[in-house]
Amino acid sequence: MNIAAGVDIGGTNTKIALINEEGQIICQASFSTWSAKDEFHFFELIYRHIQSLCQQQPHLKLIGIGIGAPSVNPKDGSIEHAANLPFKQKVEIVHALKQLSGLPVHLVKDSNASAIGEMIFGGAKGMDNFIVITLGTGLGCGIVSEGKLLTGAHGMAGEFGHTLAVENGRECGCGRKGCLETYVSATGIKRTYFHLMAHLNVDSTLEDLSHLNSRMICEGALQGDLLAKETFAFTGEILGRKFADLVACFDPACIILNGGVIDAKEILLDPTTKAMNDNLLSLYQGKVDLILSGLGANEAALLGAGALVWMG
Amino acid sequence: MNIAAGVDIGGTNTKIALINEEGQIICQASFSTWSAKDEFHFFELIYRHIQSLCQQQPHLKLIGIGIGAPSVNPKDGSIEHAANLPFKQKVEIVHALKQLSGLPVHLVKDSNASAIGEMIFGGAKGMDNFIVITLGTGLGCGIVSEGKLLTGAHGMAGEFGHTLAVENGRECGCGRKGCLETYVSATGIKRTYFHLMAHLNVDSTLEDLSHLNSRMICEGALQGDLLAKETFAFTGEILGRKFADLVACFDPACIILNGGVIDAKEILLDPTTKAMNDNLLSLYQGKVDLILSGLGANEAALLGAGALVWMG
């Protein structure tokens, strides 16, 4: 049976999976993106992990590799100036992995890999106009218009996480202030918790503030921590308001949320939906759905990367 | 020689022109949109004006009608719930004009007609990814991605004028607060002048504040009126900042400004360009041009409407 390798290169870990044509993950592995000594070592690590997965499944025939990564230059198959990866220079990943594997290699922006994953195997099956928002360390945004990925003039469309959410707001890693992802990503949610600890006269019931992350805040909200509940209300208010603007620009039929933060489910979805609808121009009322991804946590990008191989 | 009729339905006037395949306006006419007693009278007025233009040019053979209008439903060729037109109900304009003329009739949103005008006859010739912003009574936005108009799931993409520019800001006709068009349209510029009369301790040198419009403010700025100069600086600051967000979403190669307000030329363009570049994410720096339309004032929509006929 033929099989595709999907690779999802993240700022923390790089995930690798063997994926069949039905979108099932046969087996997977991951390694710390920062464990690579340099880019050549990084390419080798990816290829060795693919080889090792294939050796576990000798009846499968690998026919190609699909990669989702940040800061992709789609013109020449490279990664350039990636803020969250160990190599800052231009790295020609498609060329390198073709040489190592002798197979076709495809590369798209990580957020677009997620959009493809949702389109081929997830909640956007059969949809022509939708947007996938990934809430993780940052905010990823993949846009599909009339069945095609919107890439822009230089392959850099969809940087919705770096549009203004709050004038003169929080400092962002990009050097500007008030970017959306400083409020609604996993990192942004943690910052909001600290903001509310300062702003409200309420004590935290969370045990380990030194290692605080969005999952702990979500669990705190479920267990009645007032600051955690308020954190998600605040997050949903900002995210929903910005979604109303996103709808006004793109007129999607659906916005699909994925990424680790959506483990919070209704705690995040409810205030976000309310704020979106409260701010939506009347002509869009009732015409756009906001849903949580039905794919496993962080699987959309991996599946979308694999789908690149099947799409050819 | 074959000729196309282009119709640009605006909130004030409806313009009609005969346009040849090279994008030359052979002759044109206009009438007050509000002079129509009802929609049937309105359709008749359009058709009678087209007939009258054709009678002036008996050597030309009319082969079709192209219409740009607000609040278009592209699915059934109607105009629906148009805030700035005299008829609020659904009016089936394509059907009606087909019956009156016996010719093919095409309909697109006014802002998309402008984008087509720029793409076929104007500054966007040969470009695949660009955005046309029309600053008139409101703000129109037509988006072209990979050579195709971006329409969205319901034909309602591009409502950039109704995205948030200032939190809890100016009241907008759409019922919300702080929409971009309340700041940067011709109407918005007038509101800014009054705001600055209240805010700054500076006297106006303009003669007729009762009939103030953006053209008078532009002339005032050229003649050294401090409030008028400050008005365009304020307008450019807001518009440029929002353009940085627009670039982050769509990654266009170019943004083209048209509409009556661009008569202000550098007085508007310079502060807008500066604010856009100051707020642009570094990966877009130097990659997006902001230019003024080279087409005659308000001609882009008319030419684009005509081009619909030539495009078939």
XYZ file of C-alpha atoms in Angstrom:
624
model
C 0.000 0.000 0.000
C 1.236 3.499 -0.816
C 1.801 5.921 2.034
C 2.648 9.619 2.428
C 4.916 11.203 5.042
C 3.548 14.366 6.645
C 5.955 16.676 8.485
C 4.814 19.513 10.762
C 7.734 21.765 11.741
C 6.883 23.750 14.845
C 8.721 26.220 17.042
C 8.947 23.560 19.772
C 8.670 20.109 18.176
C 8.802 18.670 14.673
C 6.183 15.964 14.125
C 6.327 13.268 11.485
C 3.585 10.822 10.512
C 2.826 8.214 7.890
C -0.628 9.002 6.493
C -2.775 6.926 4.165
C -5.060 8.240 1.440
C -8.067 8.207 3.809
C -6.328 10.612 6.190
C -5.524 8.016 8.840
C -2.284 8.446 10.745
C -0.648 4.990 10.645
C 2.207 5.889 12.988
C 3.990 9.015 14.133
C 7.054 10.359 15.884
C 8.434 13.710 16.970
C 11.660 15.360 18.052
C 12.643 18.715 19.510
C 13.177 21.185 16.678
C 15.970 22.686 18.765
C 17.880 19.384 19.066
C 19.305 19.904 15.574
C 22.891 21.218 15.529
C 22.349 23.023 12.226
C 19.975 22.877 9.272
C 21.751 19.908 7.662
C 21.430 17.948 10.884
C 17.777 19.022 11.025
C 17.066 17.674 7.507
C 18.818 14.427 8.451
C 16.771 14.102 11.645
C 13.551 14.492 9.642
C 14.608 11.923 7.079
C 15.870 9.439 9.691
C 12.547 9.658 11.563
C 10.652 9.007 8.309
C 12.914 6.032 7.546
C 12.464 4.639 11.028
C 8.640 4.908 10.770
C 8.766 3.171 7.374
C 10.899 0.355 8.784
C 8.164 -0.302 11.361
C 5.679 -0.721 8.499
C 7.580 -2.647 5.823
C 4.413 -3.427 3.819
C 3.940 0.297 3.084
C 5.572 2.082 0.155
C 6.487 5.723 0.776
C 5.620 7.801 -2.293
C 6.318 11.357 -1.155
C 6.894 13.849 1.663
C 4.676 16.840 2.509
C 5.908 19.556 4.879
C 4.140 22.327 6.749
C 6.485 24.955 8.207
C 6.541 28.601 9.303
C 8.033 31.369 7.111
C 7.852 29.350 3.905
C 8.939 30.812 0.586
C 6.752 28.795 -1.803
C 8.645 30.012 -4.886
C 11.879 28.119 -4.187
C 10.862 25.599 -1.516
C 12.786 27.255 1.300
C 12.206 28.473 4.855
C 13.350 32.066 5.387
C 13.822 34.256 8.463
C 11.744 31.976 10.707
C 11.367 33.822 14.005
C 10.675 30.676 16.045
C 13.092 28.175 14.451
C 16.774 27.621 15.335
C 18.011 28.554 11.852
C 17.387 32.161 10.867
C 19.029 32.095 7.437
C 17.357 30.752 4.275
C 17.264 26.930 4.321
C 16.411 25.019 1.163
C 14.448 22.239 2.751
C 12.654 20.907 -0.340
C 15.896 20.502 -2.273
C 17.632 18.858 0.703
C 14.883 16.323 1.430
C 14.528 15.475 -2.275
C 18.230 14.657 -2.334
C 18.062 12.573 0.846
C 14.904 10.644 -0.110
C 14.823 10.622 -3.907
C 11.057 11.307 -3.581
C 8.749 14.223 -4.457
C 8.723 16.794 -1.631
C 5.984 19.427 -1.145
C 6.121 22.476 1.168
C 3.435 24.882 2.392
C 3.092 27.377 5.232
C 2.023 25.591 8.439
C -1.285 27.470 8.656
C -2.062 26.499 5.061
C -1.242 22.867 5.850
C -3.920 23.061 8.570
C -6.410 24.519 6.084
C -5.684 21.697 3.631
C -6.030 19.145 6.454
C -9.486 20.514 7.323
C -10.485 20.688 3.643
C -9.459 17.140 2.733
C -10.037 15.237 5.974
C -11.783 17.563 8.471
C -14.689 19.912 9.082
C -14.258 21.852 5.829
C -14.862 18.868 3.518
C -16.873 20.119 0.551
C -16.560 23.801 1.566
C -15.236 26.364 -0.903
C -14.843 29.402 1.356
C -13.559 28.949 4.889
C -10.797 30.030 7.265
C -8.822 27.857 9.674
C -7.408 29.563 12.764
C -4.775 27.679 14.757
C -4.278 28.865 18.324
C -0.950 27.578 19.593
C 2.266 29.375 20.548
C 1.189 31.937 17.942
C -1.902 32.388 15.789
C -1.948 30.679 12.393
C -4.475 31.535 9.708
C -5.142 29.563 6.522
C -7.677 30.983 4.078
C -9.477 29.061 1.348
C -11.372 31.060 -1.273
C -13.378 29.303 -3.972
C -11.671 26.014 -3.136
C -8.128 27.412 -3.423
C -5.596 28.428 -0.793
C -5.203 32.189 -0.734
C -1.449 32.735 -0.912
C -1.033 36.383 -1.920
C 1.579 37.986 -4.164
C 4.572 36.616 -2.207
C 3.081 33.525 -0.519
C 2.620 35.488 2.700
C -1.147 35.998 3.002
C -2.930 35.076 6.234
C -0.818 36.873 8.843
C -4.037 37.651 10.708
C -2.247 37.082 14.035
C -0.253 40.234 13.310
C -3.172 42.568 12.723
C -3.997 45.146 15.375
C -6.288 43.979 18.182
C -5.601 46.669 20.774
C -4.190 50.087 19.920
C -0.837 50.619 21.622
C -1.352 47.211 23.267
C 0.940 44.346 24.261
C 4.467 44.050 22.880
C 4.679 41.414 20.162
C 7.668 39.319 19.074
C 7.346 40.962 15.645
C 8.430 44.298 17.117
C 5.025 45.952 16.963
C 2.381 46.490 19.634
C -1.153 45.172 20.107
C -1.030 42.250 17.629
C -3.928 39.809 17.934
C -1.705 36.840 18.746
C -0.374 38.566 21.873
C -3.929 38.236 23.241
C -5.456 35.003 21.937
C -2.643 32.482 21.353
C -1.702 30.067 24.164
C 0.997 32.564 25.132
C -1.478 35.445 24.945
C -3.921 33.655 27.239
C -1.176 33.230 29.824
C -0.357 36.945 29.552
C -4.040 37.758 30.065
C -4.101 35.678 33.261
C -1.211 37.751 34.652
C -2.867 40.958 33.451
C -6.045 40.050 35.327
C -4.071 39.134 38.460
C -2.833 42.713 38.398
C -6.100 44.304 37.348
C -8.715 42.493 39.435
C -8.768 42.228 43.208
C -9.163 38.444 43.126
C -6.771 35.710 44.291
C -5.649 32.921 41.987
C -6.478 29.365 43.049
C -3.948 27.898 40.618
C -1.057 26.084 42.258
C 1.937 26.635 40.019
C 2.084 30.115 38.540
C 5.771 29.643 37.671
C 4.874 27.060 35.042
C 1.519 28.513 34.031
C 0.211 27.547 30.591
C -3.118 27.800 28.774
C -4.056 24.191 29.648
C -3.720 24.938 33.368
C -5.839 28.072 32.943
C -8.456 26.004 31.130
C -8.498 23.429 33.945
C -8.661 26.272 36.448
C -11.693 27.724 34.662
C -13.430 24.324 34.797
C -12.725 24.158 38.530
C -14.103 27.624 39.190
C -10.981 29.798 39.312
C -12.424 33.269 38.761
C -9.329 34.687 37.098
C -9.214 31.745 34.682
C -12.891 32.157 33.796
C -12.380 35.868 33.257
C -9.286 35.124 31.126
C -11.334 33.105 28.638
C -14.137 35.701 28.606
C -11.551 38.395 27.797
C -9.892 36.180 25.144
C -13.218 35.364 23.472
C -14.234 39.026 23.438
C -11.090 40.071 21.547
C -11.020 37.035 19.242
C -14.723 37.281 18.343
C -14.488 40.994 17.599
C -11.552 40.379 15.283
C -13.414 37.494 13.619
C -16.200 39.964 12.740
C -13.576 42.001 10.854
C -12.179 38.872 9.217
C -15.675 37.941 7.993
C -16.149 41.461 6.573
C -12.961 41.040 4.517
C -13.346 37.430 3.294
C -17.032 36.455 3.681
C -16.276 32.826 4.652
C -19.032 30.255 5.226
C -17.154 28.935 8.230
C -14.292 29.633 10.619
C -12.700 26.501 12.093
C -10.649 26.769 15.280
C -7.878 24.316 15.992
C -4.633 24.061 17.972
C -3.996 23.200 21.600
C -6.045 26.088 23.000
C -9.327 24.616 21.707
C -9.141 21.917 24.361
C -10.967 24.636 26.328
C -14.007 23.916 24.093
C -17.121 25.934 25.098
C -15.143 27.973 27.631
C -13.470 29.619 24.635
C -16.053 29.019 21.901
C -19.066 30.560 23.655
C -17.667 34.036 24.410
C -15.939 34.109 21.000
C -19.158 33.273 19.139
C -21.079 35.876 21.127
C -18.526 38.619 20.472
C -18.336 37.728 16.777
C -22.098 37.870 16.344
C -22.395 41.065 18.409
C -19.911 42.775 16.075
C -20.927 41.223 12.754
C -22.258 43.530 10.058
C -25.959 42.704 9.647
C -25.534 41.290 6.140
C -23.402 38.437 7.497
C -25.667 37.600 10.453
C -26.519 33.895 10.498
C -24.292 33.226 7.484
C -21.030 32.206 9.128
C -20.406 29.249 11.436
C -17.699 29.227 14.070
C -16.746 25.642 14.957
C -14.042 23.671 16.735
C -11.938 21.314 14.638
C -12.999 17.691 14.835
C -9.471 16.525 14.052
C -7.169 15.463 16.901
C -5.170 18.182 18.658
C -2.625 19.605 16.221
C -3.373 16.885 13.669
C -4.756 19.193 10.975
C -1.340 20.480 9.899
C 0.173 16.997 9.877
C -2.747 15.607 7.840
C -2.645 18.582 5.490
C 1.087 18.091 4.956
C 0.425 14.448 4.090
C -2.469 15.446 1.828
C -0.043 17.508 -0.281
C 1.471 14.209 -1.418
C -1.909 12.731 -2.323
C -2.912 15.928 -4.135
C 0.328 15.562 -6.192
C -18.238 49.071 -34.286
C -19.434 47.164 -31.206
C -19.873 49.059 -27.950
C -20.637 48.195 -24.305
C -22.778 50.186 -21.889
C -21.302 50.603 -18.429
C -23.592 51.607 -15.547
C -22.315 52.769 -12.141
C -25.147 52.995 -9.603
C -24.180 55.251 -6.726
C -25.888 56.518 -3.602
C -26.086 59.991 -5.189
C -25.930 59.640 -8.985
C -26.208 56.849 -11.505
C -23.663 57.170 -14.320
C -23.931 55.604 -17.736
C -21.279 55.426 -20.453
C -20.655 53.816 -23.798
C -17.239 52.157 -23.640
C -15.194 50.615 -26.446
C -12.989 47.556 -26.190
C -9.904 49.729 -25.520
C -11.525 51.211 -22.416
C -12.299 54.586 -23.944
C -15.466 56.317 -22.793
C -17.176 57.415 -26.024
C -19.927 59.388 -24.316
C -21.595 59.451 -20.934
C -24.599 60.720 -18.991
C -25.863 60.650 -15.422
C -29.014 61.193 -13.393
C -29.877 61.462 -9.710
C -30.446 57.974 -8.319
C -33.138 59.501 -6.107
C -35.103 60.932 -9.058
C -36.653 57.504 -9.680
C -40.211 57.098 -8.340
C -39.724 53.370 -7.768
C -37.449 50.578 -8.973
C -39.347 50.106 -12.250
C -38.950 53.780 -13.025
C -35.271 53.474 -12.099
C -34.710 50.599 -14.562
C -36.497 52.627 -17.258
C -34.343 55.683 -16.555
C -31.175 53.593 -16.955
C -32.389 52.084 -20.209
C -33.608 55.407 -21.628
C -30.235 57.009 -20.900
C -28.458 54.120 -22.655
C -30.795 54.465 -25.661
C -30.254 58.192 -25.812
C -26.439 57.777 -25.775
C -26.720 55.162 -28.544
C -28.868 57.485 -30.644
C -26.064 60.074 -30.491
C -23.668 57.453 -31.931
C -25.705 55.631 -34.575
C -22.623 53.944 -36.087
C -22.097 51.975 -32.836
C -23.778 48.664 -32.101
C -24.611 48.044 -28.424
C -23.793 44.423 -27.516
C -24.378 44.316 -23.771
C -24.807 46.145 -20.466
C -22.495 45.897 -17.427
C -23.600 47.240 -14.057
C -21.716 48.028 -10.847
C -23.958 48.577 -7.818
C -23.891 48.380 -4.027
C -25.398 45.438 -2.102
C -25.378 43.082 -5.070
C -26.530 39.495 -4.777
C -24.474 37.856 -7.538
C -26.435 34.607 -7.367
C -29.669 35.969 -8.816
C -28.636 39.312 -10.316
C -30.422 41.448 -7.768
C -29.703 44.372 -5.446
C -30.751 43.680 -1.867
C -31.085 45.869 1.252
C -28.977 48.680 -0.206
C -28.458 51.165 2.631
C -27.753 54.134 0.335
C -30.289 53.523 -2.472
C -33.949 54.618 -2.573
C -35.270 51.039 -2.809
C -34.594 48.888 0.230
C -36.340 45.716 -0.954
C -34.822 43.178 -3.329
C -34.813 44.501 -6.908
C -34.098 42.148 -9.800
C -32.134 44.539 -11.952
C -30.477 42.031 -14.302
C -33.789 40.420 -15.221
C -35.461 43.811 -15.705
C -32.742 45.279 -17.944
C -32.530 42.070 -19.978
C -36.250 42.381 -20.664
C -36.017 46.063 -21.571
C -32.957 45.747 -23.805
C -32.979 42.176 -25.111
C -29.207 42.158 -24.477
C -26.841 40.313 -22.100
C -26.682 42.102 -18.724
C -23.877 41.630 -16.166
C -23.860 42.774 -12.528
C -21.108 43.048 -9.926
C -20.604 44.882 -6.660
C -19.470 48.486 -7.288
C -16.136 47.984 -5.537
C -15.478 44.906 -7.677
C -16.348 46.881 -10.813
C -13.591 49.328 -9.805
C -11.138 46.444 -9.341
C -12.008 45.092 -12.801
C -11.634 48.598 -14.255
C -8.128 48.893 -12.789
C -7.232 45.348 -13.877
C -8.357 45.692 -17.499
C -7.731 49.376 -18.232
C -5.867 50.921 -15.272
C -2.879 50.649 -12.933
C -3.368 46.942 -12.174
C -2.884 45.753 -15.763
C -0.928 42.494 -15.634
C -1.144 42.223 -11.829
C -2.477 39.062 -10.170
C -2.750 40.207 -6.549
C -3.960 43.706 -5.765
C -6.616 45.640 -3.878
C -8.571 48.682 -5.067
C -9.864 51.056 -2.384
C -12.477 53.611 -3.431
C -12.850 56.593 -1.133
C -16.174 58.272 -1.808
C -19.337 58.654 0.274
C -18.288 55.321 1.819
C -15.241 53.082 1.420
C -15.315 50.439 -1.316
C -12.849 47.572 -1.465
C -12.306 45.203 -4.404
C -9.808 42.384 -3.943
C -8.122 40.414 -6.726
C -6.271 37.240 -5.764
C -4.360 35.237 -8.384
C -6.115 37.165 -11.134
C -9.620 36.484 -9.825
C -12.064 38.686 -7.926
C -12.378 37.501 -4.351
C -16.129 37.224 -3.786
C -16.511 35.067 -0.656
C -19.137 32.467 0.183
C -22.098 34.832 -0.372
C -20.625 37.408 -2.783
C -20.050 39.787 0.123
C -16.267 39.831 0.594
C -14.410 43.155 0.752
C -16.416 45.068 3.371
C -13.134 46.502 4.634
C -14.850 49.859 5.264
C -16.796 48.163 8.042
C -13.855 46.785 9.962
C -12.901 48.409 13.248
C -10.554 51.401 13.016
C -11.134 52.962 16.435
C -12.500 51.051 19.403
C -15.779 52.558 20.573
C -15.301 55.219 17.897
C -17.621 57.144 15.565
C -21.192 56.016 14.936
C -21.521 54.340 11.551
C -24.574 54.040 9.308
C -24.311 50.250 9.709
C -25.306 50.570 13.377
C -21.868 49.824 14.790
C -19.142 52.107 16.108
C -15.629 52.926 14.923
C -15.864 51.552 11.352
C -13.001 52.603 9.076
C -15.271 54.387 6.612
C -16.476 56.796 9.300
C -12.883 58.120 9.342
C -11.452 57.934 5.826
C -14.326 58.278 3.340
C -15.240 61.745 2.015
C -17.872 61.880 4.770
C -15.339 60.710 7.355
C -12.873 63.403 6.349
C -15.556 66.037 6.892
C -16.322 64.568 10.323
C -12.598 64.712 11.151
C -12.500 68.418 10.253
C -15.308 69.092 12.737
C -13.617 66.870 15.331
C -10.414 68.882 15.002
C -12.335 72.177 15.224
C -13.496 70.954 18.611
C -10.214 69.378 19.678
C -7.597 71.907 18.592
C -7.424 75.541 19.595
C -7.111 76.713 15.982
C -9.520 78.763 13.866
C -10.756 77.563 10.517
C -9.973 79.713 7.478
C -12.603 77.942 5.357
C -15.480 80.148 4.256
C -18.511 77.904 4.114
C -18.641 75.352 6.911
C -22.358 74.769 6.263
C -21.566 73.133 2.941
C -18.225 71.635 3.890
C -17.018 68.684 1.817
C -13.745 66.820 1.357
C -12.850 68.825 -1.771
C -13.076 72.106 0.174
C -10.907 70.615 2.927
C -8.388 69.541 0.290
C -8.313 73.052 -1.195
C -8.033 74.477 2.321
C -5.019 72.254 3.002
C -3.348 73.471 -0.197
C -3.955 77.069 0.906
C -2.488 76.485 4.359
C -5.580 75.957 6.521
C -4.058 74.266 9.585
C -7.184 72.278 10.453
C -7.422 70.999 6.866
C -3.755 69.941 6.860
C -4.203 68.209 10.191
C -7.370 66.514 8.879
C -5.434 64.779 6.092
C -2.591 63.847 8.447
C -5.153 62.236 10.792
C -6.916 60.497 7.877
C -3.664 59.129 6.452
C -2.560 57.859 9.858
C -5.743 55.790 10.312
C -5.929 54.620 6.699
C -2.252 53.612 6.525
C -2.430 51.693 9.787
C -5.447 49.760 8.517
C -3.679 49.108 5.193
C -0.873 47.408 7.153
C -3.500 44.998 8.523
C -5.003 44.525 5.062
C -1.570 43.605 3.688
C -1.068 41.098 6.529
C -4.315 39.362 5.545
C -4.027 39.388 1.718
C -0.345 40.019 0.815
C -1.157 42.143 -2.264
C 1.563 43.477 -4.567
C -0.265 46.803 -4.772
C -3.054 48.873 -3.232
C -4.662 51.339 -5.647
C -6.617 54.283 -4.275
C -9.421 55.823 -6.282
C -12.617 57.854 -5.764
C -13.163 61.579 -5.373
C -11.021 61.896 -2.229
C -7.805 61.100 -4.137
C -7.969 64.514 -5.807
C -6.046 65.426 -2.640
C -3.079 63.490 -4.162
C 0.104 63.697 -2.000
C -1.765 65.459 0.812
C -3.501 62.126 1.420
C -1.008 59.688 -0.116
C 2.101 60.773 1.818
C 0.779 60.367 5.389
C -1.032 57.164 4.370
C 2.113 55.611 2.880
C 4.156 56.598 5.927
C 1.625 55.118 8.379
C 1.330 51.920 6.315
C 5.081 51.398 6.204
C 5.488 52.278 9.891
C 2.987 49.565 10.802
C 3.870 46.914 8.216
C 5.172 43.578 9.475
C 8.849 43.381 8.443
C 8.302 40.549 5.957
C 6.147 42.830 3.775
C 8.490 45.848 3.910
C 9.258 47.107 0.412
C 6.947 44.530 -1.168
C 3.690 46.494 -1.488
C 3.075 49.655 -3.508
C 0.435 52.204 -2.573
C -0.553 54.247 -5.633
C -3.252 56.626 -6.822
C -5.454 55.476 -9.676
C -4.466 56.850 -13.057
C -8.022 56.570 -14.312
C -10.265 59.648 -14.300
C -12.145 60.435 -11.100
C -14.728 57.722 -10.479
C -14.114 56.202 -13.912
C -12.751 52.868 -12.679
C -16.175 51.491 -11.708
C -17.753 52.671 -14.957
C -14.944 51.164 -17.053
C -15.054 47.945 -15.023
C -18.807 47.684 -15.546
C -18.247 48.079 -19.278
C -15.418 45.548 -19.200
C -17.875 42.922 -17.885
C -19.474 42.998 -21.322
C -16.150 42.565 -23.121
C -15.145 39.759 -20.745
C -18.435 38.016 -21.647
